[in-house]
Coordinates of C-alpha atoms and ligand atoms in Angstrom, one line a residue:
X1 CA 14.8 6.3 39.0
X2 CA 13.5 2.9 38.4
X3 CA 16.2 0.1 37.9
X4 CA 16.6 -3.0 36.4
X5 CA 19.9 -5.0 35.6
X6 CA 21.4 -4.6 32.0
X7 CA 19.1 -1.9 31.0
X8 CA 20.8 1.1 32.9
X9 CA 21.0 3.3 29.3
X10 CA 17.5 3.0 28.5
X11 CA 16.1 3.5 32.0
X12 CA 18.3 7.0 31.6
X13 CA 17.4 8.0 28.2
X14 CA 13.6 7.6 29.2
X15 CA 13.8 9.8 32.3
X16 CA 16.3 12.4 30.5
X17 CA 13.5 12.8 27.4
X18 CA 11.4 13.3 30.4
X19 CA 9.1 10.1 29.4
X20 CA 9.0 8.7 32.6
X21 CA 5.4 8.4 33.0
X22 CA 5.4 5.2 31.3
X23 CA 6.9 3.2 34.7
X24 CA 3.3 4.3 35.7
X25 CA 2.8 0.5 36.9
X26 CA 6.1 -0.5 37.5
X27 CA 5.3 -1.6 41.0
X28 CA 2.8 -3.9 40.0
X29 CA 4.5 -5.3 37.0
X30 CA 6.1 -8.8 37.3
X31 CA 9.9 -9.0 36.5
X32 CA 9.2 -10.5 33.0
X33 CA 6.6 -7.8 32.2
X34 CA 9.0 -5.4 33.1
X35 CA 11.1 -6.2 31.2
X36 CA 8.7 -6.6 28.1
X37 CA 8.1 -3.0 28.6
X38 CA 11.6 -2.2 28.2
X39 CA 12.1 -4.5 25.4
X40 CA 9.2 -2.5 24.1
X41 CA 10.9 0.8 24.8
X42 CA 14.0 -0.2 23.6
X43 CA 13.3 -0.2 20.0
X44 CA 12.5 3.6 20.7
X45 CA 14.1 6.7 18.6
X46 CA 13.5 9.2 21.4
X47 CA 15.7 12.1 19.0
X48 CA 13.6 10.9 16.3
X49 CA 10.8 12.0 18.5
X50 CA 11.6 14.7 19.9
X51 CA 12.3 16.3 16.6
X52 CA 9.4 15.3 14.9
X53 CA 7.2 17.0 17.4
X54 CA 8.9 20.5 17.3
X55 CA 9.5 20.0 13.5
X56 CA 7.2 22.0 10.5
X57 CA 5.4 19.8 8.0
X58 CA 7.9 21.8 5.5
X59 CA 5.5 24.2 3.1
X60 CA 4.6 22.9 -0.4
X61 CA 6.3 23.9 -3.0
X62 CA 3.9 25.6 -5.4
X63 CA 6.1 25.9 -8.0
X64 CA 5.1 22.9 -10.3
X65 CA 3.5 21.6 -13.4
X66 CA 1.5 19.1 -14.0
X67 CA 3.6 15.6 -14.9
X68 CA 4.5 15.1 -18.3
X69 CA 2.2 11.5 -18.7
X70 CA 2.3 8.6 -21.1
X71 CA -0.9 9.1 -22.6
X72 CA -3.4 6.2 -23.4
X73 CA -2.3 4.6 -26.8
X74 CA -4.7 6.5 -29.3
X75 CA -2.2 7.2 -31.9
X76 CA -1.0 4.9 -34.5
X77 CA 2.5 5.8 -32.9
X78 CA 1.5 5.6 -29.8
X79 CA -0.2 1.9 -30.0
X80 CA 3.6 1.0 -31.4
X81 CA 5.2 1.7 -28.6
X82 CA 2.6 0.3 -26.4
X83 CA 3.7 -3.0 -28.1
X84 CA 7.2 -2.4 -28.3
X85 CA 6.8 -1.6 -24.5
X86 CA 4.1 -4.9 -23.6
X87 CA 6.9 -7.1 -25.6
X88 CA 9.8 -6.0 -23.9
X89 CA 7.9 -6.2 -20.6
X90 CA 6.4 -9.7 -21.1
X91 CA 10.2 -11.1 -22.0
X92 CA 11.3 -9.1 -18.8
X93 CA 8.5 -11.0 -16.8
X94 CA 9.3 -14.1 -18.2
X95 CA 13.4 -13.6 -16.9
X96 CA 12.0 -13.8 -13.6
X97 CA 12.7 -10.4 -12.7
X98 CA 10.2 -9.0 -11.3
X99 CA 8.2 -9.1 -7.8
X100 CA 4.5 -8.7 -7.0
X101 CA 4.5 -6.2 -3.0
X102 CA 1.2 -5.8 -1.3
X103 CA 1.1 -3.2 1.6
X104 CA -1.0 -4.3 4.2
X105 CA -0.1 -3.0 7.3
X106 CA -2.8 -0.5 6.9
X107 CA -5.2 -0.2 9.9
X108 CA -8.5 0.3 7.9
X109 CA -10.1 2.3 10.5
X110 CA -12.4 3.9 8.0
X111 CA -14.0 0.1 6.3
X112 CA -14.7 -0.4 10.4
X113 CA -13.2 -4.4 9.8
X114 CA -12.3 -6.1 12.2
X115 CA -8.4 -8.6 11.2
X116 CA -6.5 -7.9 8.3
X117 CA -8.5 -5.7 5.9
X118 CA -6.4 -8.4 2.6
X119 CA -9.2 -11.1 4.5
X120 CA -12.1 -8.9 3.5
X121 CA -14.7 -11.3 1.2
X122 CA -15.1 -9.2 -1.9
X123 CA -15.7 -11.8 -4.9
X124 CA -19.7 -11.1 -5.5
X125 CA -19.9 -14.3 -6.4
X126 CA -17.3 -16.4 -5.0
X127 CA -16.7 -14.8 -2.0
X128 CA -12.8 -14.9 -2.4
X129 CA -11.1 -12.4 -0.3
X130 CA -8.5 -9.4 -1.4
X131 CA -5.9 -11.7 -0.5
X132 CA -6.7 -14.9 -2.5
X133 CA -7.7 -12.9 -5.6
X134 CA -4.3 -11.3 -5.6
X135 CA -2.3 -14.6 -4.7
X136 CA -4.3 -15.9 -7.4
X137 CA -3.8 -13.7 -10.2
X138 CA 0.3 -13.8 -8.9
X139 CA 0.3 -17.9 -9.8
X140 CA -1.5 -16.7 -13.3
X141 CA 1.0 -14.7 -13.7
X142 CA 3.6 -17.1 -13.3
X143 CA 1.9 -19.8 -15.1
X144 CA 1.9 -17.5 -17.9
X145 CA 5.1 -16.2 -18.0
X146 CA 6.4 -19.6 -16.9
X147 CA 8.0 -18.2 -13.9
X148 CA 7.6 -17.9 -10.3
X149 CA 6.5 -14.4 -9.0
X150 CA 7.7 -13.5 -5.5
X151 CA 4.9 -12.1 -3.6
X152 CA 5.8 -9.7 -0.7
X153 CA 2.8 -9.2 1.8
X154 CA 3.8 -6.0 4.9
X155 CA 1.8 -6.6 7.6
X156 CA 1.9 -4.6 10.9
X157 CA 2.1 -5.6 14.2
X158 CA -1.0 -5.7 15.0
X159 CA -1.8 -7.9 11.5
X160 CA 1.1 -9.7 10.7
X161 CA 0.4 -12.7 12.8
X162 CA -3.2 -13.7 11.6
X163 CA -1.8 -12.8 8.0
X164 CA 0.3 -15.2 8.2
X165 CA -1.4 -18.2 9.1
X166 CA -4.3 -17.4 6.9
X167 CA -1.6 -17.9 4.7
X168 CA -0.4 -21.1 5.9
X169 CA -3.8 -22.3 6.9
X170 CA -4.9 -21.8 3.0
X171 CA -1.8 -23.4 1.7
X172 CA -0.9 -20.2 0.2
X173 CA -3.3 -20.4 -2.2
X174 CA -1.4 -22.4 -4.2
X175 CA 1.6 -20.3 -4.4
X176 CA 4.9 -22.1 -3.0
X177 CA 5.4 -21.4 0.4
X178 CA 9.1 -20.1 -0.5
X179 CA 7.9 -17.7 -3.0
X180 CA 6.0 -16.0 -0.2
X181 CA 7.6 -13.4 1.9
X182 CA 4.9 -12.2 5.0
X183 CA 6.8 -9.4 6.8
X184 CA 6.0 -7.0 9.6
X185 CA 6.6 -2.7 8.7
X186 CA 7.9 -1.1 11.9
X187 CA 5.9 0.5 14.3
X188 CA 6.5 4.2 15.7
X189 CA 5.0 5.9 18.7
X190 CA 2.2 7.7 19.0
X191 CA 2.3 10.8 21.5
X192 CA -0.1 12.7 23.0
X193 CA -0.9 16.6 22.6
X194 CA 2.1 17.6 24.9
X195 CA 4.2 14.8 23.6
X196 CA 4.1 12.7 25.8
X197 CA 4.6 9.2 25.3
X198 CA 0.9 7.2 25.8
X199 CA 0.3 3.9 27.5
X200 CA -1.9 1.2 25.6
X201 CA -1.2 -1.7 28.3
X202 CA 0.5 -1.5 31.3
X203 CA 3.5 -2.8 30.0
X204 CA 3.5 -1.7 26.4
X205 CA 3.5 2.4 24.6
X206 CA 1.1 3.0 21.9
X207 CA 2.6 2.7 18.5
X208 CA 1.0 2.9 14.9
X209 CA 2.5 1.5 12.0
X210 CA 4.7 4.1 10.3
X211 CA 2.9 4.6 6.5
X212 CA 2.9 3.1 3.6
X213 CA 6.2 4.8 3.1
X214 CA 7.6 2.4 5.8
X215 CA 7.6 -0.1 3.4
X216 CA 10.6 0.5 1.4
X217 CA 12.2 0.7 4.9
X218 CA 10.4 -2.6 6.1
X219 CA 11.9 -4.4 2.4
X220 CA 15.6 -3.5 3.7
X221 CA 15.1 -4.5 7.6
X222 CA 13.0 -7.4 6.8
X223 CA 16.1 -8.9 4.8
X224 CA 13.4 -9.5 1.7
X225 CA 15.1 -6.8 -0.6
X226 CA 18.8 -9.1 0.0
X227 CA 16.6 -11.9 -0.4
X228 CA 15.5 -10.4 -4.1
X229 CA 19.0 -9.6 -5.0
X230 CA 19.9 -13.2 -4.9
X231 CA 17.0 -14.4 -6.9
X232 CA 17.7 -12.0 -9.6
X233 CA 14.7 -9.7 -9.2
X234 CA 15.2 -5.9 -10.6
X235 CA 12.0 -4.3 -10.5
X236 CA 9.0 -4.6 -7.5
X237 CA 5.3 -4.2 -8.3
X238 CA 3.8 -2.3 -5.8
X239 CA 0.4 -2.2 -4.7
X240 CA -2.2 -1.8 -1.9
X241 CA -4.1 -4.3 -0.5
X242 CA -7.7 -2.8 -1.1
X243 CA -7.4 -2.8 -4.7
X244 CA -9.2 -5.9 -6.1
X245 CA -9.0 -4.8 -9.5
X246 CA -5.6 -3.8 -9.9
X247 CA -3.0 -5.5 -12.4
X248 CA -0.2 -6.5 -10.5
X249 CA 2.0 -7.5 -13.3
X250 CA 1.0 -5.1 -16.3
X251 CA 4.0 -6.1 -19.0
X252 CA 3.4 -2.7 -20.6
X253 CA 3.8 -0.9 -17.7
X254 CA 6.9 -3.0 -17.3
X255 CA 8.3 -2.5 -20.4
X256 CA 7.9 1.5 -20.6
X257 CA 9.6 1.6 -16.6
X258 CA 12.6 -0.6 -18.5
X259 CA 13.0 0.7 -21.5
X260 CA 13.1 4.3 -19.5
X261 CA 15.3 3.2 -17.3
X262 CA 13.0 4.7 -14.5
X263 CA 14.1 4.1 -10.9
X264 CA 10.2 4.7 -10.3
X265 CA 7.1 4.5 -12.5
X266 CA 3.7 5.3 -11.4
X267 CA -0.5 4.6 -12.6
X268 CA -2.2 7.8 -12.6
X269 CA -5.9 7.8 -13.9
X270 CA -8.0 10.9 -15.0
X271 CA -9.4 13.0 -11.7
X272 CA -13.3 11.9 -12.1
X273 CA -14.2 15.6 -10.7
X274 CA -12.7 18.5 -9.7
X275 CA -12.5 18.2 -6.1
X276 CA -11.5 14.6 -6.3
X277 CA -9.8 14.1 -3.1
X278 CA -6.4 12.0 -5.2
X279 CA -2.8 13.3 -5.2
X280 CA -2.1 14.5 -8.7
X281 CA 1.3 13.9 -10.1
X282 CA 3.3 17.2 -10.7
X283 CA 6.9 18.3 -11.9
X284 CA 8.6 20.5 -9.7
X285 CA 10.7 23.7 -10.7
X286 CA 14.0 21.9 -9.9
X287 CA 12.3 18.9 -12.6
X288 CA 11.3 16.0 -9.9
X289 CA 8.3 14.5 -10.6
X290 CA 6.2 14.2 -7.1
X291 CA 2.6 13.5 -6.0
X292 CA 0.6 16.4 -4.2
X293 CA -1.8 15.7 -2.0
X294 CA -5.6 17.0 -2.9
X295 CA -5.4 19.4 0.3
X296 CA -2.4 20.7 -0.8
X297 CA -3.1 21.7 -4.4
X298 CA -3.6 25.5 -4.3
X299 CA -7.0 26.9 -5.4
X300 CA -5.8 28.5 -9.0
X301 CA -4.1 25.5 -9.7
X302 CA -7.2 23.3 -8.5
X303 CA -9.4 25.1 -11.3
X304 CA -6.8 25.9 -13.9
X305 CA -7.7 24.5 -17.3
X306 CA -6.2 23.9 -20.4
X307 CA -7.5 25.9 -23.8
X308 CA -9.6 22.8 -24.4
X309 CA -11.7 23.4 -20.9
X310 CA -9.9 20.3 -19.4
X311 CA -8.3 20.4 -16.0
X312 CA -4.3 20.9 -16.1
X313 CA -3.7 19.1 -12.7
X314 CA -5.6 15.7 -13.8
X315 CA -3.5 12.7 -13.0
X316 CA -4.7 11.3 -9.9
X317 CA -2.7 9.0 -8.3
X318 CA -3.5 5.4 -7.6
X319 CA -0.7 3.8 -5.6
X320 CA 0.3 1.7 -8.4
X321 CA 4.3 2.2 -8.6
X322 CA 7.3 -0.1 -10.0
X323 CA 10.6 0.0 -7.8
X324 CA 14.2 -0.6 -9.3
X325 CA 15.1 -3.0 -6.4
X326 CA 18.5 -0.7 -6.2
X327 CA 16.8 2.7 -5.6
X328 CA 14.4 0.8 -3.0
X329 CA 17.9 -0.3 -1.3
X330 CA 19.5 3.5 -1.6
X331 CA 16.4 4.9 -0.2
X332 CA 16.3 2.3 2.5
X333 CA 20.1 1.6 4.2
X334 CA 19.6 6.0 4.6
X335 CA 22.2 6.4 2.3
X336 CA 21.7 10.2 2.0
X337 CA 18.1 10.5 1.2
X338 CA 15.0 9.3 3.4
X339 CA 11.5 9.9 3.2
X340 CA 9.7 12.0 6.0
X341 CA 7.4 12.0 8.5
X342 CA 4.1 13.2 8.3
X343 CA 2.0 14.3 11.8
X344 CA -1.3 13.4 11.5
X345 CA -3.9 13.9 14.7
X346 CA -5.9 11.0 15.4
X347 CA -8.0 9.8 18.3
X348 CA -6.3 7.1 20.2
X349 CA -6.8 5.1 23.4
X350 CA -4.8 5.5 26.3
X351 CA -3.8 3.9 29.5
X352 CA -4.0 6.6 32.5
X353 CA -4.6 6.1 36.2
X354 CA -5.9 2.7 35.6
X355 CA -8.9 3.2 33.3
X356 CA -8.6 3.6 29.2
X357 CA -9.9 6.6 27.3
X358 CA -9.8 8.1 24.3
X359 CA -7.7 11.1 23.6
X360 CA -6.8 13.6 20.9
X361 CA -2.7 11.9 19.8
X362 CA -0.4 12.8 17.3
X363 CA 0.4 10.2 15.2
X364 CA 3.4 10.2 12.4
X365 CA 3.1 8.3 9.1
X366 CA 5.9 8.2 6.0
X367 CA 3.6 8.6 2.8
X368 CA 5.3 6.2 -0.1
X369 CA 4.8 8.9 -3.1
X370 CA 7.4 10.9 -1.2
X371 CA 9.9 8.5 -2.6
X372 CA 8.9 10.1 -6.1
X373 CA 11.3 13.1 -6.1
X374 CA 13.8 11.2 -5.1
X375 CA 14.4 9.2 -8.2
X376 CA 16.7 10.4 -10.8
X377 CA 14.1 8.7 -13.4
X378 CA 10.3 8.7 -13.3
X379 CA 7.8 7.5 -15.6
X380 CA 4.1 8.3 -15.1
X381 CA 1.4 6.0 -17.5
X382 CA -2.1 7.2 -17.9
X383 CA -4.3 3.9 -17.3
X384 CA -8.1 3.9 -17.5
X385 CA -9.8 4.5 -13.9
X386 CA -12.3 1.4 -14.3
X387 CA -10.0 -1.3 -16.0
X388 CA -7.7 -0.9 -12.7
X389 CA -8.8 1.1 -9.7
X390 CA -12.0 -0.3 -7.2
X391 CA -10.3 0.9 -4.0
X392 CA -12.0 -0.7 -0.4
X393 CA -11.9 2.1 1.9
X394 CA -15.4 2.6 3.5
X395 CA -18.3 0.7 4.7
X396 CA -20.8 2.1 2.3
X397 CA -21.4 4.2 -0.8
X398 CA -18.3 5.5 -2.5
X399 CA -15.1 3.7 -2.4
X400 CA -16.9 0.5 -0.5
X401 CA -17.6 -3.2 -0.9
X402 CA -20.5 -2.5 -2.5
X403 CA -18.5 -0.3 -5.3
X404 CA -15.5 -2.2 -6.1
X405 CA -18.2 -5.2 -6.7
X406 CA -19.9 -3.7 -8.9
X407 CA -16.7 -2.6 -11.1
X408 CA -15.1 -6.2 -11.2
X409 CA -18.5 -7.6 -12.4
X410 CA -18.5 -4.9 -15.0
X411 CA -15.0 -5.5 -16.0
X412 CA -15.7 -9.1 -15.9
X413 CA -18.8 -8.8 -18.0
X414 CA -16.9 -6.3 -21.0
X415 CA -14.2 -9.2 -21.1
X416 CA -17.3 -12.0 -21.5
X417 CA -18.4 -9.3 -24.1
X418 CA -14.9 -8.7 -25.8
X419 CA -14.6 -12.6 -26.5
X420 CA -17.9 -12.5 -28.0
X421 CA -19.7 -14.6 -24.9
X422 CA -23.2 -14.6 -24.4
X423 CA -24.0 -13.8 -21.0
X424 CA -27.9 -14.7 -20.1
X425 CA -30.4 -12.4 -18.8
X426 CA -30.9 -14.4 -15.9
X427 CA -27.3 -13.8 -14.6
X428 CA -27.3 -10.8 -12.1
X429 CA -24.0 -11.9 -10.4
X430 CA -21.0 -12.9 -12.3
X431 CA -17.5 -13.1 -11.5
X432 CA -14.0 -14.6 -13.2
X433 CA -11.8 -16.3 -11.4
X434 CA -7.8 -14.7 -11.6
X435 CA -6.8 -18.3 -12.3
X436 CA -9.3 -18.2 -15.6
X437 CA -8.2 -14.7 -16.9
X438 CA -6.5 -11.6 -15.4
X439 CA -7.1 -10.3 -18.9
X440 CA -9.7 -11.1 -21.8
X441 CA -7.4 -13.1 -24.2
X442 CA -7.1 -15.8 -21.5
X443 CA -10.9 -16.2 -21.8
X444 CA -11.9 -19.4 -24.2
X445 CA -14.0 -18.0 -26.9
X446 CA -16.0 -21.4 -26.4
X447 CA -17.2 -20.8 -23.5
X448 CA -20.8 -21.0 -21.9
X449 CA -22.4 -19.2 -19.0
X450 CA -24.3 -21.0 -17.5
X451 CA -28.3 -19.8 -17.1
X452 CA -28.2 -19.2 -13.3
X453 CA -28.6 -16.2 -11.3
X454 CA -24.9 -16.7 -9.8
X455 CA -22.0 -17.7 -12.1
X456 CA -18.3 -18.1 -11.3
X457 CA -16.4 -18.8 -13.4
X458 CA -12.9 -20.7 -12.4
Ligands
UTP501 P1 -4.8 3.8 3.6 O1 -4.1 5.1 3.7 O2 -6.0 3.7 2.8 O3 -5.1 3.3 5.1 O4 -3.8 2.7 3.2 P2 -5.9 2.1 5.7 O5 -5.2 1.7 6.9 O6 -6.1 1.0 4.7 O7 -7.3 2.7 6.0 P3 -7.7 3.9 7.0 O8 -7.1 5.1 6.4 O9 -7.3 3.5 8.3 O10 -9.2 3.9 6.8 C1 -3.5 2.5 1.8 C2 -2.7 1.2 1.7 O11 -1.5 1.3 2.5 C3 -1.4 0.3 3.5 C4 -2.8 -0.1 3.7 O12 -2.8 -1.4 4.2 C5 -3.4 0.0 2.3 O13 -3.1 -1.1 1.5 N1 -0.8 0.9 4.7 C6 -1.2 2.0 5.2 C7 0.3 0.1 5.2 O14 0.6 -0.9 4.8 N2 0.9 0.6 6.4 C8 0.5 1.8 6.9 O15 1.1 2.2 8.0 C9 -0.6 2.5 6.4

C-alpha cells in the first residue's frame, strides 16, 4: 500500500474498493502531484459508486396519462386568466423575487465546439453570443420591471474558469458584477466497463459533470440558494444555455406557477412529429406529474390518439421550469428525496500504460425533470414551439446554428410586422437586440429599417 502522511483513510478506502490502479504513476509523481491526486480522490463517493454500477435503471412506470396542460389562451376565459396570471406575474417580478439560472456545465460534444458552448456566436447579424443575448435580455428585464434579476450561470469544471472571465472580461455585459453568480456543478467519475476507476492524467481520475439534474445540488453546495434567501428571491427561472430564443422571465408563466402555488412549473410545446425524440410530460397512477423520455414511451402509447386524430402523449418538453427556491433547498440538503442517477455509456479517453486511448466508459448523469414527481404541486403551460424553443445542439441541419438563426430572424421579423414596420426587400439578415425588445410592445412603432442587406437593431 502506497503512503502518504495525513491521508491514511483514503489511501485505505481506495485499495479496499479495489481502485488501486490509479497510483499507476505514483513513483514518478512529485510529492505535490501526489498529493493533487489524492485531493482529487478525496472528493470521491466510492459507495456511491459502487452502487451505482450494480444498480438497475429502475423500469418505467407505464401506468400514466398524459399531463393535464394549461392550454394556449383561445377562449375568452382562457385569455382572462392569461391576464389575471401576466399581471400577477409582472407585480411578482417587479418585488424582486425572482432569479434568471442558466445551466451550462453541459459538454456539447454533439455542436463539436470547442470552450463554453454559452460563447457560441449565434446573433445572424450581430454576432452576439448565447451568453450576451441572455445577459442582455436579464438587464431588459430588470430595466423593465425596475429591478435587478440575479443571474445564475453552472459551469463545470472543465468550463467554469473561461466562463468566468469572459464574464469579467465583458464587464458582464452590463449587468452588476454582484448580481452575477458563476458557479461550478460537481463532477462524478466516470468508470470503465468493469468498473474500474479511469486515469485522464497521471495525477487526476476522469470525471464528467453529473447532469443537468446536478444543478439543484450545485445551487445548495455553491452557497447561491442561501445567497437568494437573503435577497428575498422565491421562485428561479431555469433554463439551458443553447436556447437563444427562450423567455427567461415570462410574467405569465410566473403568475400561473404563483397563483398555483406550484413547487415546479414547466414549458411544454406541441411534439412537431410522431417520433419526435422530446420527453412528454405525463401524470402517473399515484398523480405525479413527470417527464418521460422519447425512448421510454411505449409503442401504443407512442401512436395513441385522441377521437380528434391528434396524438394523446403531445407535450414535449423543453427544459423551461420555475423552482420554488424552498423545494430546490428540500431536494438539495437530501432531506428525504434526491434525484437519481442515470448510466449512460460513452466513449472516453483513458490513461493506461503510458499512452491515451479511447475506450467504451460508463458515465452517470442526474436528469433535472426527475425533480418533477417530486413536487407536491406542478403546473405544465402549453407555449408555442417557434415563439420560444431554437435549441443549439448540432453542427448542421436540425437543431443547429443554422436553425435557431433562422427562427430568431423569423421571430424578429413577425414582431417588426406586429408593430406595423416596414421591413425592405433588400434586408436578408435582420436581428433585434434583447436590450431593444424581448417582446413586440417594447418595439417603437416609429421605427425605420434601414435599406441594407444587414440590420441590427439595438
Ligand atoms: P444537453 O443534454 O443537450 O448536453 O444539455 P450538452 O452537453 O449541451 O450537449 P451534448 O449532449 O454533449 O451534445 C442540455 C443543457 O444542460 C446543460 C447543458 O450545458 C445544456 O444547457 N448541462 C448538461 C449541464 O449544465 N450539465 C451537465 O452535466 C449536462
Amino acid at each position: 500500500m502506497i503512503d502518504y502522511p495525513g491521508y491514511d483513510h483514503l489511501i485505505r478506502t481506495v485499495y479496499e474498493h479495489n481502485q488501486e490502479h490509479v497510483f499507476e504513476y505514483w513513483d514518478e509523481l512529485s510529492d505535490a502531484d501526489r498529493g493533487e491526486l489524492l485531493d482529487d480522490l478525496s472528493d470521491i463517493d466510492f459507495d456511491l459508486l459502487r452502487k451505482l454500477l450494480s444498480f438497475k435503471e429502475s423500469i418505467q412506470d407505464t401506468n400514466f396519462d398524459p399531463a393535464p396542460c394549461i392550454p394556449l389562451p383561445g377562449t375568452e376565459r382562457e385569455k382572462s386568466a392569461y391576464l389575471a396570471a401576466g399581471e400577477t406575474g409582472a407585480a411578482y417580478v417587479r418585488k424582486g423575487k425572482v432569479a434568471a439560472f442558466v445551466v451550462a456545465g453541459g459538454q456539447g460534444s454533439r455542436l463539436g465546439y470547442e470552450g463554453p458552448k454559452g460563447m457560441l456566436r449565434i446573433g445572424p447579424a450581430s454576432n452576439r453570443s448565447l451568453f450576451q443575448i441572455h445577459a442582455e435580455k436579464i438587464l431588459k428585464y430588470s430595466r423593465k420591471y425596475n429591478t435587478a434579476v440575479p443571474f445564475l450561470i453552472m459551469t463545470s469544471r472543465s468550463n467554469h474558469y473561461e466562463t468566468a472571465r469572459y464574464f469579467s472580461e465583458n464587464d458582464f455585459f452590463g449587468l452588476s458584477p454582484e448580481d452575477v453568480f458563476i458557479f461550478p456543478q460537481n463532477m462524478i467519475p466516470s468508470l470503465d466497463a468493469e468498473g474500474k476507476l479511469v486515469l485522464e492524467t497521471r495525477k487526476s481520475v476522469f470525471k464528467n459533470p453529473d447532469g443537468h439534474g446536478g444543478s439543484l445540488h450545485a445551487l445548495h453546495t455553491s452557497g447561491v440558494l442561501a445567497q437568494l434567501k437573503n435577497r428575498g428571491i422565491e421562485t428561479i427561472s431555469y433554463f439551458q444555455v443553447d436556447n437563444p430564443l427562450v423567455k427567461i422571465i415570462d410574467p405569465a408563466f410566473i403568475g400561473f406557477h404563483v397563483m398555483a402555488g406550484a413547487d415546479i412549473s414547466s414549458k411544454a410545446v406541441k411534439k412537431a412529429y410522431l417520433g419526435e425524440k422530446v420527453g412528454v410530460f405525463v401524470r402517473f397512477g399515484g398523480g405525479s406529474i413527470g417527464v418521460v423520455e422519447y425512448s421510454d414511451l411505449p409503442e401504443g402509447k407512442l401512436h395513441d390518439r385522441d377521437e380528434n386524430g391528434n396524438l394523446r402523449f403531445s407535450s414535449g418538453n423543453i427544459a423551461v421550469h420555475l423552482f420554488g427556491r424552498e423545494f430546490v433547498g428540500r431536494v438539495a440538503s437530501g432531506a428525504g428525496i434526491a434525484l437519481p442517477f442515470h448510466r449512460a455509456r460513452k466513449k472516453i479517453n483513458a490513461l493506461r500504460g503510458g499512452t491515451t486511448a479511447e475506450i467504451e466508459g460508463l458515465k452517470f448523469e442526474k436528469f433535472v425533470f426527475d425533480a418533477l414527481p417530486l413536487a407536491d404541486k406542478n403546473i405544465v403551460l402549453e407555449v408555442v414551439r417557434e415563439d420560444e424553443f431554437a435549441p443549439v445542439k448540432n453542427a448542421s441541419g436540425v437543431d443547429s446554428i443554422e436553425s435557431a438563426q433562422k427562427l430568431m430572424m423569423d421571430q424578429h421579423r413577425k414582431w417588426l410586422a406586429g408593430r406595423g414596420i416596414r421591413i425592405p426587400k433588400k434586408t436578408r439578415i435582420i436581428e433585434i437586440s434583447p436590450l431593444a425588445a424581448v417582446e413586440p410592445d417594447d418595439i417603437n412603432t416609429d421605427l425605420v429599417v434601414p435599406d441594407e442587406e444587414r440590420v441590427y437593431i439595438s
